[in-house]
Amino acid sequence: MENVTDVWYGPLPAGSPYVKPLRLHYVRNGVEKFWDLVDVQDSVCIIIYNKTTNKLVFVKQFRPAVYYGVIKEMGCKHDDKIELEKYPAKLGITLELCAGTVDKNLPLNEIAREEVLEECGFNVPVDRLETVMTHKSGVGASGANMTMFYCEVTEVDKVNSGGGVDDEIIDVIELSMDEVKEMVKQGAKNISPPACLLGILWFLHNKCPK
């Protein structure tokens, strides 16, 4: 997971398949304005509850954007050499819901089903995926949609160890009800995206076993 040996900065190529920066011009109240933003893909995320273990299933992975934000806060500048001894890769490892981009011409629940299998190793039919909500994954630099699903699994559904596909490196972990409650209590500090924390709150309010 943390086997990152070199990190450096470089310019964003014009043909990036993941983000497309642009400037949006508009006139409001007679004043011309603009906003710089990035066009990113829509995504899905899945709250996975393992009924066998009575735990929620999460993934951990190295997120370069999070790593950048953390080391910037620690004082690392763009023109600095990034020293992994001083800024270890573990600073960029997040705890998230199973998730993925909408990069196929498939129904969203089918894309979500594939992510559950590829990332977490549970093979479930689409009718076991319950749509929770669709919300914006961001409102500042981007405004893409994220659709959240809920899925209950058991150890019988486990067909492999997960971990992603191709060159992804993803660790699958499960947290107890007490552990996830700690994540959303007042004053908590997490390296998790808002969708993960929203999913936990939704689960605790709507699905958590009494």
JSON list of C-alpha atoms in Angstrom, two decimals, residues 1 5 12 65 88 98 122 139 161 178:
[
{"chain": "A", "resi": 1, "resn": "MET", "atom": "CA", "xyz": [0.00, 0.00, 0.00]},
{"chain": "A", "resi": 5, "resn": "THR", "atom": "CA", "xyz": [9.37, 5.28, -4.10]},
{"chain": "A", "resi": 12, "resn": "LEU", "atom": "CA", "xyz": [-1.11, 18.87, -16.45]},
{"chain": "A", "resi": 65, "resn": "ALA", "atom": "CA", "xyz": [-4.51, 14.80, -4.25]},
{"chain": "A", "resi": 88, "resn": "PRO", "atom": "CA", "xyz": [5.90, 9.48, 3.81]},
{"chain": "A", "resi": 98, "resn": "CYS", "atom": "CA", "xyz": [-16.15, 1.50, -2.28]},
{"chain": "A", "resi": 122, "resn": "PHE", "atom": "CA", "xyz": [-18.28, -9.48, -2.99]},
{"chain": "A", "resi": 139, "resn": "VAL", "atom": "CA", "xyz": [-19.20, 22.53, -5.77]},
{"chain": "A", "resi": 161, "resn": "SER", "atom": "CA", "xyz": [-10.02, -10.62, -1.75]},
{"chain": "A", "resi": 178, "resn": "ASP", "atom": "CA", "xyz": [-18.49, 1.62, 17.48]}
]
